[in-house]
PDB file of C-alpha atoms in Angstrom:
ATOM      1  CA  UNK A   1      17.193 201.936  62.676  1.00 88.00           C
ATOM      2  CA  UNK A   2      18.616 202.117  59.198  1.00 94.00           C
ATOM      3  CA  UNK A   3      17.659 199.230  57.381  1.00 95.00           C
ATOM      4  CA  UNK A   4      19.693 199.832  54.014  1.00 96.00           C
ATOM      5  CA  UNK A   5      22.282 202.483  52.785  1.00 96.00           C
ATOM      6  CA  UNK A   6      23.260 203.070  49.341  1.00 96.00           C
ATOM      7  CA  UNK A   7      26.305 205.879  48.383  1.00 96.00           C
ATOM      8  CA  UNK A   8      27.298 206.843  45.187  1.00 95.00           C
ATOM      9  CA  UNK A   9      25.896 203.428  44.027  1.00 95.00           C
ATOM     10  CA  UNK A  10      26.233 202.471  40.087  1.00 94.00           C
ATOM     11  CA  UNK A  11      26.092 199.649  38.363  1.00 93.00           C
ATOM     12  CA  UNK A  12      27.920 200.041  34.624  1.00 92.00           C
ATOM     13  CA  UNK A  13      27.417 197.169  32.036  1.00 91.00           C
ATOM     14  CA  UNK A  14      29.246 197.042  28.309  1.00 91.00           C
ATOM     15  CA  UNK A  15      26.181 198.905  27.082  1.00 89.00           C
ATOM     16  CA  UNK A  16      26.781 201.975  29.380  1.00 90.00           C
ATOM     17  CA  UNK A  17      25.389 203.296  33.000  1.00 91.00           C
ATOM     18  CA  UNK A  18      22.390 201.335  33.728  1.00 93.00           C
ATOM     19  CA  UNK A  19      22.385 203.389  37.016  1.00 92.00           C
ATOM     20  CA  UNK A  20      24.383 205.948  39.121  1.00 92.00           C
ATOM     21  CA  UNK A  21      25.778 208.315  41.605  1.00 93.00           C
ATOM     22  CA  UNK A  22      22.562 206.882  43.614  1.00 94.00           C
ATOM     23  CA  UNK A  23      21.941 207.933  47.527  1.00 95.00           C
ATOM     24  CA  UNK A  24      19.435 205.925  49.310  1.00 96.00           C
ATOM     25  CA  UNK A  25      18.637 205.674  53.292  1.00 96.00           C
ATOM     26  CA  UNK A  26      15.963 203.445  54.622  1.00 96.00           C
ATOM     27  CA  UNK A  27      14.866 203.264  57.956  1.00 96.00           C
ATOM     28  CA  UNK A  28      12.499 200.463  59.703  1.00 95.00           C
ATOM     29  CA  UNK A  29       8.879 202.388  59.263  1.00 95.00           C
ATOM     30  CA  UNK A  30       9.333 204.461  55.946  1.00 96.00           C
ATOM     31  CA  UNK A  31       7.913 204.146  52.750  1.00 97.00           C
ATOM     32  CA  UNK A  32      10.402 205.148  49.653  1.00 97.00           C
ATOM     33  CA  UNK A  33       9.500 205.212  46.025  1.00 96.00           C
ATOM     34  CA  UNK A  34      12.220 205.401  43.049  1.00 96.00           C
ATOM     35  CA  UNK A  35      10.584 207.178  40.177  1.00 94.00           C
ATOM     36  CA  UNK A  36      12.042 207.600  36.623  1.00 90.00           C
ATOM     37  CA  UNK A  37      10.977 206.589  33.270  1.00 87.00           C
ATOM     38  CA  UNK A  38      11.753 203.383  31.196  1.00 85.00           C
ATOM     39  CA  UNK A  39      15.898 202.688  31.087  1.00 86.00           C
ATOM     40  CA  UNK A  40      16.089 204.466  33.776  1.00 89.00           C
ATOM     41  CA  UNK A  41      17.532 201.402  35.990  1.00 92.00           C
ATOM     42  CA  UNK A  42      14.479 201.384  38.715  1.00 94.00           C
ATOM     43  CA  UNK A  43      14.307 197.319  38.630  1.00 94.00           C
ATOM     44  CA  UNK A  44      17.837 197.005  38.218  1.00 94.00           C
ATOM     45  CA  UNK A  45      18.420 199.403  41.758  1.00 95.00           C
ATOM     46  CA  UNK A  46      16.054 197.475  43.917  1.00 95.00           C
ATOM     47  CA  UNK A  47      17.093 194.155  42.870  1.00 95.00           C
ATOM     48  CA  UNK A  48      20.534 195.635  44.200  1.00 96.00           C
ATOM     49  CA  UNK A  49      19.306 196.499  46.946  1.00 96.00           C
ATOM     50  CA  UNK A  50      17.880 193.653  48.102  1.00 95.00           C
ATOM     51  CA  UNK A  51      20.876 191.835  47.046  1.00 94.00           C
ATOM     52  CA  UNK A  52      20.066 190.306  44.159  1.00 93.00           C
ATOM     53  CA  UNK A  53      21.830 192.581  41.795  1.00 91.00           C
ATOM     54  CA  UNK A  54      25.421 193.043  41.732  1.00 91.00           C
ATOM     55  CA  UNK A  55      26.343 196.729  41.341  1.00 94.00           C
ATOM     56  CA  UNK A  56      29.934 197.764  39.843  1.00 93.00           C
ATOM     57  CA  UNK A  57      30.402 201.658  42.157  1.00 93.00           C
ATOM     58  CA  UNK A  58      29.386 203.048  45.484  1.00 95.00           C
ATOM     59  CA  UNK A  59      28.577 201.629  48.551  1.00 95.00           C
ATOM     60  CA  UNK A  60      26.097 199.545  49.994  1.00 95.00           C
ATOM     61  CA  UNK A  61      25.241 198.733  53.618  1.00 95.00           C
ATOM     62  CA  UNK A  62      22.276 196.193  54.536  1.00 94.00           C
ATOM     63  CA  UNK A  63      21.110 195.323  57.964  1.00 93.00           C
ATOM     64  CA  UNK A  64      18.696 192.304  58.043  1.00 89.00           C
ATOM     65  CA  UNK A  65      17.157 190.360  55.279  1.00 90.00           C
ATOM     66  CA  UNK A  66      15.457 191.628  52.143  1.00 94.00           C
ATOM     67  CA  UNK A  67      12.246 190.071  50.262  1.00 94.00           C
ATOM     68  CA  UNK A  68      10.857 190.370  47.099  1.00 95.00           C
ATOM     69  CA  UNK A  69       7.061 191.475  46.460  1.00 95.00           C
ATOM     70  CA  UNK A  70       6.197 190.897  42.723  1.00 93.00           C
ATOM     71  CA  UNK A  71       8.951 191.690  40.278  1.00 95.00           C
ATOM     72  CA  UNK A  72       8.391 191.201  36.577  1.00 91.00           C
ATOM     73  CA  UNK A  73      10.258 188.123  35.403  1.00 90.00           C
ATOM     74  CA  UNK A  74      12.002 187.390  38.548  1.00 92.00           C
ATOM     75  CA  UNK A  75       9.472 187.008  41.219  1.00 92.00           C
ATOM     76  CA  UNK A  76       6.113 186.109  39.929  1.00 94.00           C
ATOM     77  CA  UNK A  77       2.880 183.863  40.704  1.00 94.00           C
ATOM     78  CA  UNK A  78       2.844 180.518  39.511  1.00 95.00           C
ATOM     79  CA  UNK A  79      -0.249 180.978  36.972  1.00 95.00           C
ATOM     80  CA  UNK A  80      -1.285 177.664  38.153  1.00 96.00           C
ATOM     81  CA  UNK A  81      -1.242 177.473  41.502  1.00 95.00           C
ATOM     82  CA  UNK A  82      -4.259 179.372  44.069  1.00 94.00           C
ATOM     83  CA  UNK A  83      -3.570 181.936  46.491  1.00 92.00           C
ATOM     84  CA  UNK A  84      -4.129 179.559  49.072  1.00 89.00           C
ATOM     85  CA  UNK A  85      -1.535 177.202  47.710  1.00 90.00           C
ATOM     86  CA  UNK A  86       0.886 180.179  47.253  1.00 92.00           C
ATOM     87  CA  UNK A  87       0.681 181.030  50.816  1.00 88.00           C
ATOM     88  CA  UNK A  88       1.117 176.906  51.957  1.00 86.00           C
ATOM     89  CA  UNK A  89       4.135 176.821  49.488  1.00 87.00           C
ATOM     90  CA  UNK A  90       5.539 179.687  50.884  1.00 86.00           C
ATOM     91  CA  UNK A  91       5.535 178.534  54.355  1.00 80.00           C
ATOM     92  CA  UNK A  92       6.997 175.221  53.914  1.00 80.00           C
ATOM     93  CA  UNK A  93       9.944 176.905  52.137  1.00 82.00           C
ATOM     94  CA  UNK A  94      10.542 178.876  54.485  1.00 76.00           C
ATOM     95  CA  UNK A  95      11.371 175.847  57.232  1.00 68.00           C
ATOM     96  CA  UNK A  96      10.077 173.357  59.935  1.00 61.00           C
ATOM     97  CA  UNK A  97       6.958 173.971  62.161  1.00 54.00           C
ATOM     98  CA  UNK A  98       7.988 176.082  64.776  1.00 56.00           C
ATOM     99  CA  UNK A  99       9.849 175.124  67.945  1.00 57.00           C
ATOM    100  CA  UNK A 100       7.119 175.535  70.622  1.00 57.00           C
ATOM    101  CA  UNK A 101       4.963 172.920  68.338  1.00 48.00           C
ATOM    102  CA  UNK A 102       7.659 170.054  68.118  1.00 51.00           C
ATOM    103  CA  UNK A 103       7.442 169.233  71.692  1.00 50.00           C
ATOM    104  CA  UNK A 104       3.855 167.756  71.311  1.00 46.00           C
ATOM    105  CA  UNK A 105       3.141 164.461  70.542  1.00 39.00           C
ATOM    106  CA  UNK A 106       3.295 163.590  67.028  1.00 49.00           C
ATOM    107  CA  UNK A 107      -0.258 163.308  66.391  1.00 50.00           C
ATOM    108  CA  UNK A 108      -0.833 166.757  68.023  1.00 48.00           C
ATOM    109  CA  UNK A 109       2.291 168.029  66.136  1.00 44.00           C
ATOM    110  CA  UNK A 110       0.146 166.634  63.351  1.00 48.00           C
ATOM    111  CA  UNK A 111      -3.022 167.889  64.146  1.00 52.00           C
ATOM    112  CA  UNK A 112      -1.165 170.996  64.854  1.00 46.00           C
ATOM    113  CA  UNK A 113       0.565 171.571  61.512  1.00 49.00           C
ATOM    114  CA  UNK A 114      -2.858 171.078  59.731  1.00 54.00           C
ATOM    115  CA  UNK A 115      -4.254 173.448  61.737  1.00 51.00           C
ATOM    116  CA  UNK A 116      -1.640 175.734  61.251  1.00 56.00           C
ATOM    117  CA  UNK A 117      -1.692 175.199  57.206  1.00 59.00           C
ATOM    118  CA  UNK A 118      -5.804 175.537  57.362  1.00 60.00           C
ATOM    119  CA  UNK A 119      -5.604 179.177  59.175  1.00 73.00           C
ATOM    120  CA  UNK A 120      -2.171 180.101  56.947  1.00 74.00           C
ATOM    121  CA  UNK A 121      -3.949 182.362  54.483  1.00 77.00           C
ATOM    122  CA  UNK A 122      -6.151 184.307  56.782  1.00 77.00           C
ATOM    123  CA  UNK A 123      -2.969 184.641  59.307  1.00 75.00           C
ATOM    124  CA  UNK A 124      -0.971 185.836  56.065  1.00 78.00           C
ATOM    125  CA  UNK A 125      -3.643 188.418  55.504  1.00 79.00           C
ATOM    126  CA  UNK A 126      -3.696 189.845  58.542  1.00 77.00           C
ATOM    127  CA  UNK A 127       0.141 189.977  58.341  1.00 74.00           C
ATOM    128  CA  UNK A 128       0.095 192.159  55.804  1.00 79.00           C
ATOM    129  CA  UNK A 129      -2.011 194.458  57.131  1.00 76.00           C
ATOM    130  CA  UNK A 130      -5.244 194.001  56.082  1.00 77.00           C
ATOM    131  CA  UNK A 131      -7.558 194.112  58.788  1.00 68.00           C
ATOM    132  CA  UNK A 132     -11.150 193.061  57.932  1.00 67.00           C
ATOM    133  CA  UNK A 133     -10.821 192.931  54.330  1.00 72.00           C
ATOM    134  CA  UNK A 134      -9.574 189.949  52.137  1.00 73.00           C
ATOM    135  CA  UNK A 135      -7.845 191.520  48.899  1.00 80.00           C
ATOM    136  CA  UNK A 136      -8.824 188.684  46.461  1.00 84.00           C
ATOM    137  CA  UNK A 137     -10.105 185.201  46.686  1.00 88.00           C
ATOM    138  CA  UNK A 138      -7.831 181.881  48.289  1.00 88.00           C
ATOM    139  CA  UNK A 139      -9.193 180.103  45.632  1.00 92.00           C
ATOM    140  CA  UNK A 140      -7.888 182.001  43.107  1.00 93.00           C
ATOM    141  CA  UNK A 141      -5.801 180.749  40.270  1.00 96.00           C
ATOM    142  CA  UNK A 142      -2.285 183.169  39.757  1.00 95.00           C
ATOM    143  CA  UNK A 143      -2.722 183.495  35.999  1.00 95.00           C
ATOM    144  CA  UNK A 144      -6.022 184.916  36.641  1.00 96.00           C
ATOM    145  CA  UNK A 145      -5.427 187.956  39.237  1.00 95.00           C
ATOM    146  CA  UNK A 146      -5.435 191.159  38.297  1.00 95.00           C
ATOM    147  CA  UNK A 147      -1.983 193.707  38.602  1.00 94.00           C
ATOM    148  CA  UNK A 148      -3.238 194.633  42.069  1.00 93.00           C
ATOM    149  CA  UNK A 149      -3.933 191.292  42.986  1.00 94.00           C
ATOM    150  CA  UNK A 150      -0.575 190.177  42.057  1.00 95.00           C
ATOM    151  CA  UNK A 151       0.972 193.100  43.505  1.00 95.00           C
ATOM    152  CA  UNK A 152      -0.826 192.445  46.474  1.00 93.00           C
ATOM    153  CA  UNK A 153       0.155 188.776  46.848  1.00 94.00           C
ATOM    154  CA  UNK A 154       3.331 189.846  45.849  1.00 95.00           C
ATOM    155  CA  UNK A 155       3.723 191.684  49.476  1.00 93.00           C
ATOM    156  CA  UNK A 156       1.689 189.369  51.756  1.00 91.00           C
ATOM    157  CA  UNK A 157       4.467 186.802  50.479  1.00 91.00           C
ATOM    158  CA  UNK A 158       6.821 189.120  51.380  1.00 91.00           C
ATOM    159  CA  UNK A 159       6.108 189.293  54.839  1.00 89.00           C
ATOM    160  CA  UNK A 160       5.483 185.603  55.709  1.00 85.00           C
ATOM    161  CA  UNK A 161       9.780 185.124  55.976  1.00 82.00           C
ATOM    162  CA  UNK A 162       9.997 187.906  58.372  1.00 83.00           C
ATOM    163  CA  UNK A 163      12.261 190.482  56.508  1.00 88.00           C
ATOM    164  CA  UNK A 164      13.676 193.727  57.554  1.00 92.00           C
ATOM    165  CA  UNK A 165      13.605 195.125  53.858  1.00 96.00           C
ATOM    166  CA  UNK A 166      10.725 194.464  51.378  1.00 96.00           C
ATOM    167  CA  UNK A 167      10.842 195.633  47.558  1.00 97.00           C
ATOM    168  CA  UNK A 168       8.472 195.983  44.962  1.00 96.00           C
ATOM    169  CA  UNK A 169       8.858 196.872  41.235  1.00 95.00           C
ATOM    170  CA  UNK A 170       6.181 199.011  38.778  1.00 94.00           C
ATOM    171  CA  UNK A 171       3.531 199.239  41.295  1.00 94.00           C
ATOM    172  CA  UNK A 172       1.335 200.962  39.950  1.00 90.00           C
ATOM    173  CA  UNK A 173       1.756 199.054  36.189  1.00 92.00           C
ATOM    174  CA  UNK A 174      -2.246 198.233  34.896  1.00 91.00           C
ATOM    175  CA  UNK A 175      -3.480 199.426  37.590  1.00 92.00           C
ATOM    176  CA  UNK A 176      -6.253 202.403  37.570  1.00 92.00           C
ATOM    177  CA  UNK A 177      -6.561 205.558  39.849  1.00 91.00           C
ATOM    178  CA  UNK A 178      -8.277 203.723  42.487  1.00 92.00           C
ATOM    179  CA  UNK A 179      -6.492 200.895  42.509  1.00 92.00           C
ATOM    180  CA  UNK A 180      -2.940 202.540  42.546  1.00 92.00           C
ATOM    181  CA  UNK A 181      -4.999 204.549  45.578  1.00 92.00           C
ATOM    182  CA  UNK A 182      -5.291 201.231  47.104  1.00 91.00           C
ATOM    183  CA  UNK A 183      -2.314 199.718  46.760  1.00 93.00           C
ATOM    184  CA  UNK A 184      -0.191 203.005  48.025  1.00 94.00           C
ATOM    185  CA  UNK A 185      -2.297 202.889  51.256  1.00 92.00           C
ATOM    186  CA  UNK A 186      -0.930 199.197  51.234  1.00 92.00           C
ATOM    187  CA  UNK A 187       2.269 199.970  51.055  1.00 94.00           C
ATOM    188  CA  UNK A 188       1.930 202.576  54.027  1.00 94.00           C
ATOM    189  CA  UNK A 189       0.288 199.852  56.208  1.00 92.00           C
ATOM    190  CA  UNK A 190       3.281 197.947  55.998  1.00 93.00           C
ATOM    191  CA  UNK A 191       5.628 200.530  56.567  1.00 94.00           C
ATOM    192  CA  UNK A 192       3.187 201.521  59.612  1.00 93.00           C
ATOM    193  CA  UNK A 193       3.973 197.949  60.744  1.00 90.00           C
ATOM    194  CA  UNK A 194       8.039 198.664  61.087  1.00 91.00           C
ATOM    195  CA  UNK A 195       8.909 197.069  57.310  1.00 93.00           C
ATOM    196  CA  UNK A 196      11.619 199.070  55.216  1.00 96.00           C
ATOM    197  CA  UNK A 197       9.970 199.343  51.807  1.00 97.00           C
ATOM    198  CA  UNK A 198      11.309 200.445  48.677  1.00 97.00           C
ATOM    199  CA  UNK A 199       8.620 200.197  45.411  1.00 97.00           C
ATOM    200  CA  UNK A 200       9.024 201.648  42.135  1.00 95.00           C
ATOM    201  CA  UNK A 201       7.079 203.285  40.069  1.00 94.00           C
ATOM    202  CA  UNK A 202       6.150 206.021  37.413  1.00 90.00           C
ATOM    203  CA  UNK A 203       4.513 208.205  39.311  1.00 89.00           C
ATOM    204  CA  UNK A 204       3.500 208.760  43.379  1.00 92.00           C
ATOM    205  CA  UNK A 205       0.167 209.250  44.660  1.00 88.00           C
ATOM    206  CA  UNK A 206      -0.055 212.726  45.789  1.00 86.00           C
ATOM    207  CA  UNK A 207      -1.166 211.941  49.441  1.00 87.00           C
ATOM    208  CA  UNK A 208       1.232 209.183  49.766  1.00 90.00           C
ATOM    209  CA  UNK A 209       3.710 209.927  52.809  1.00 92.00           C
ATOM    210  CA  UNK A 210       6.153 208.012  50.418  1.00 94.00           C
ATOM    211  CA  UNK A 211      10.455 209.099  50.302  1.00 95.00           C
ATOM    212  CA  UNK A 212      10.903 210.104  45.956  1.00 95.00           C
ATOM    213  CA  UNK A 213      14.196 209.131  44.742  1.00 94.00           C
ATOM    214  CA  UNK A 214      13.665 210.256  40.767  1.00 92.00           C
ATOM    215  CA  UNK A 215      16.396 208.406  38.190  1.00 90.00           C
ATOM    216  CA  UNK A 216      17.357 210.592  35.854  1.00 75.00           C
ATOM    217  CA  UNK A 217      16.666 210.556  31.947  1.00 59.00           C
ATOM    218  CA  UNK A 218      19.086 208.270  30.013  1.00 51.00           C
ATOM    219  CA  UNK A 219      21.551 210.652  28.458  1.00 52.00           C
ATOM    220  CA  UNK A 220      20.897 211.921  24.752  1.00 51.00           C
ATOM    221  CA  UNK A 221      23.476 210.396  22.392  1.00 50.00           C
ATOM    222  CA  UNK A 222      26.083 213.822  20.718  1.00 52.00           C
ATOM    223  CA  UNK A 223      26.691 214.009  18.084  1.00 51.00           C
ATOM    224  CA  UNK A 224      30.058 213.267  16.824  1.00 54.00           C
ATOM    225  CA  UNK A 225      32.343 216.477  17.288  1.00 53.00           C
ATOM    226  CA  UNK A 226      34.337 215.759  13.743  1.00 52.00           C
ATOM    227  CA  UNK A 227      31.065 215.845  11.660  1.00 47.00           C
ATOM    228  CA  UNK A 228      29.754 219.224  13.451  1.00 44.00           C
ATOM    229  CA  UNK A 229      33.357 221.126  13.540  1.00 46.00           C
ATOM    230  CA  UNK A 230      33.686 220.146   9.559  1.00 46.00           C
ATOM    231  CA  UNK A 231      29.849 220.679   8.722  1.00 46.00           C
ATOM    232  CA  UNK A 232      29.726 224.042  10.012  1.00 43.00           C
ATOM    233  CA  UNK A 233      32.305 225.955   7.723  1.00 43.00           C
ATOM    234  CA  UNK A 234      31.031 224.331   4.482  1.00 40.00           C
ATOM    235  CA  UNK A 235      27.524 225.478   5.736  1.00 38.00           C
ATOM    236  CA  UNK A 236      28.096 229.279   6.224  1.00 40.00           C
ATOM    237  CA  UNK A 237      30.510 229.616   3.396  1.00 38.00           C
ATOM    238  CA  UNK A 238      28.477 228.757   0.490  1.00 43.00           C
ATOM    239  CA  UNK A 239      25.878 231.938   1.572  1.00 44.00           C
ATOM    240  CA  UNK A 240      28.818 234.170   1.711  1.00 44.00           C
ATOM    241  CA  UNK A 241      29.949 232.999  -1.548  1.00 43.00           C
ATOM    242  CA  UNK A 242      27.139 233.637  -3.179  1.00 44.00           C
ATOM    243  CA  UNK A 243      25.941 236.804  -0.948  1.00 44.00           C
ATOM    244  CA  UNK A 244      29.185 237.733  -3.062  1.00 46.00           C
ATOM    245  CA  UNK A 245      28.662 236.775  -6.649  1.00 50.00           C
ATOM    246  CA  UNK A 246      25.473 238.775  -5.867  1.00 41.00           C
ATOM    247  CA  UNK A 247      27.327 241.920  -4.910  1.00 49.00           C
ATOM    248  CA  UNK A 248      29.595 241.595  -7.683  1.00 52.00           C
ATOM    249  CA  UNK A 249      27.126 242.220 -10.190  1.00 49.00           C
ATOM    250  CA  UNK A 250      25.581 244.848  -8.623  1.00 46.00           C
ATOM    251  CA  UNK A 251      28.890 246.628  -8.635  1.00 47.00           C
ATOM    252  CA  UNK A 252      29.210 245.903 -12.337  1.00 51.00           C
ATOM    253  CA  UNK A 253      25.671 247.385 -12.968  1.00 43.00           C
ATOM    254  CA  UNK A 254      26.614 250.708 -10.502  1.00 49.00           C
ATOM    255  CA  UNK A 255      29.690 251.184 -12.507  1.00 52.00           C
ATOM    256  CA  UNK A 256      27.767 251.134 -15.897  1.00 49.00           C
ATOM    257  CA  UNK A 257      25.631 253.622 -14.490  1.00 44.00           C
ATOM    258  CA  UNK A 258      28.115 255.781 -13.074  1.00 46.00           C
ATOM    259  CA  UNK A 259      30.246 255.535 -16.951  1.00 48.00           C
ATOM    260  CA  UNK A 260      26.491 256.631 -18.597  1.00 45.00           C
ATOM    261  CA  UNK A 261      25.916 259.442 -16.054  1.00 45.00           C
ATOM    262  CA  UNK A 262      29.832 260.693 -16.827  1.00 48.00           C
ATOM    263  CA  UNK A 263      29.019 260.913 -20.789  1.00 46.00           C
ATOM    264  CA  UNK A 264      25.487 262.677 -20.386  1.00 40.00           C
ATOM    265  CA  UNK A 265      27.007 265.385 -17.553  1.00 42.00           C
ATOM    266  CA  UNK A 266      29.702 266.619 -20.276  1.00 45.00           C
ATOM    267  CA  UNK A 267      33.415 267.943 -19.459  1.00 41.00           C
ATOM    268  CA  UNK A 268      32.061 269.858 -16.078  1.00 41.00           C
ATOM    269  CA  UNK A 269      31.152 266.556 -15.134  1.00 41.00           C
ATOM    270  CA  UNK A 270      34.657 264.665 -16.036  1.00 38.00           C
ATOM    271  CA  UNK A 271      36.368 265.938 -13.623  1.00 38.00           C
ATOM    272  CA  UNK A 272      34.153 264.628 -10.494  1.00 41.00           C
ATOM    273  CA  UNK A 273      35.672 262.262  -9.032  1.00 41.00           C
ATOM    274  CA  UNK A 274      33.578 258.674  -9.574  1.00 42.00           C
ATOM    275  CA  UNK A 275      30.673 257.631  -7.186  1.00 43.00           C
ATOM    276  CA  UNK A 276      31.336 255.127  -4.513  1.00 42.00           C
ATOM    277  CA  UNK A 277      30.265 251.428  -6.054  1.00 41.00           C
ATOM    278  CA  UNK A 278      28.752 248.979  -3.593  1.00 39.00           C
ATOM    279  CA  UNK A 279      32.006 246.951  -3.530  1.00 40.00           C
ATOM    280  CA  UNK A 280      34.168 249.776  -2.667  1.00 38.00           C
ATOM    281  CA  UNK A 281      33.318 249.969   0.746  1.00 38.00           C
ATOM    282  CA  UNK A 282      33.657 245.733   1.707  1.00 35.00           C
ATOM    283  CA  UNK A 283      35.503 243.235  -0.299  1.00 38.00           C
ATOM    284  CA  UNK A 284      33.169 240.368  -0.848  1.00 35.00           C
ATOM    285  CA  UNK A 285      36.535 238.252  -1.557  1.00 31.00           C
ATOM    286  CA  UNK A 286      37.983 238.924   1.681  1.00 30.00           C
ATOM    287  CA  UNK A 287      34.990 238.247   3.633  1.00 28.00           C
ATOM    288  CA  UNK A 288      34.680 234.043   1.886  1.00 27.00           C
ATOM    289  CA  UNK A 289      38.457 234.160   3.064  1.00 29.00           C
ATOM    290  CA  UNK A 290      37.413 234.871   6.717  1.00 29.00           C
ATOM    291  CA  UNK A 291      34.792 232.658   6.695  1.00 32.00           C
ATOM    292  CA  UNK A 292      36.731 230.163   5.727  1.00 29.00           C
TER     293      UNK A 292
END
């Protein structure tokens, strides 16, 4: 099932194209990863794809709801609350205790919810994929985890609401080779498990089954078509000028030669007719006039 569609999707601002002419297909179970280097609009697309973003060309077609993993400056830790705490937070934002629990009594429904909140961060875990292994510590303050960590947190988040669509920006930002090894596997997992995700990033593992969607450069700025068209006349007419002044002296010297040759050679000589000068054959003169 396709879980978001993008056509000819832009977004312009006063400043220019942030992005454009952009074609993007999701399905439930793939892995996608936009590529392109800074400016090149990669936050700025999956925010708008996830509806956060407003975009100004194209089309867009979601099916489902969206979540954010970690996103620099929008969707970040709080640096002082734990993992744990992250995870309880999350939960209680995202509603009530669940139906089949608010038929109990309410100190079972109590008992319950505590429960419920005491087993949150290990059922999170597992949610996310990670099977046996615990990526960082509950306890766990958020200004102290790593870029993985936070990237990592960033996803099991994601999953607790339940989305169709889950997005993730610079993935692989501080992060070494094993790490971004790591944390691409992650990604997979969760695709494995029928999510839609879309990260970005500078650069793709080379085993990763990921979709590339590469953003192009941001365009060189021309230069200004008066400055070149006037510029280049002034430039190749002072040689030729000068290329000129050049040949007229040599003419001047050829002809003195030719005049000294005439008065040593005698009256046989006179009537020769004179040698061909240098400037006989092309007109420096006329050739400034073309250039110009």
């Amino acid at each position: 099932m396709v879980v978001v569609e993008a056509r000819g999707l832009g977004l312009r601002t006063r400043r220019g194209w942030v992005f454009r002419d952009v074609d993007l297909t999701a399905a439930a179970g793939e892995l996608h990863a936009v590529t392109g280097p800074p400016g090149s609009g990669r936050t700025s697309l999956l925010l708008a794809l996830a509806g956060r973003f407003p975009t100004s060309e194209g089309r867009l077609t979601r099916h489902g709801p969206a979540a954010l993993g970690q996103v620099a400056g929008v969707h970040e830790p709080d640096p002082a609350l734990t993992v744990a705490e992250h995870v309880r937070e999350r939960l209680l934002l995202l509603g009530p205790v669940p139906r089949r629990r608010r038929q109990l009594v309410p100190v079972a429904a109590l008992r319950a919810r505590r429960a419920y909140r005491r087993d949150a961060f290990a059922a999170a875990i597992a949610g996310a994929g990670f099977t046996g292994e615990v990526p960082f510590d509950p306890d766990t303050r958020g200004r102290d985890l790593t870029p993985l960590e936070r990237q990592v947190l960033g996803l099991v988040l994601a999953t607790l609401g339940g989305p169709q669509l889950i997005v993730a920006d610079d993935v692989d930002a501080g992060c070494d080779a094993p790490e971004r090894a790591r944390l691409w596997a992650t990604l997979a997992r969760l695709a494995d498990q029928g999510y839609a995700v879309v990260a970005s990033a500078r650069a793709v593992e080379a085993d990763s089954p990921a979709i590339v969607h590469r953003l192009g450069d941001p365009p060189a700025a021309p230069s200004p078509p008066d400055e070149a068209a006037a510029g280049a006349p002034e430039a190749s007419a002072r040689p030729t000028e000068e290329a000129a002044g050049l040949s007229d002296e040599a003419a001047g010297l050829s002809d003195e030669a030719a005049g000294s040759s005439d008065e040593a050679a005698g009256s046989s000589e006179a009537a020769r007719p004179p040698a061909a000068g240098p400037g006989d054959e092309t007109d420096p003169t006329e050739t400034v006039e073309v250039a110009r």
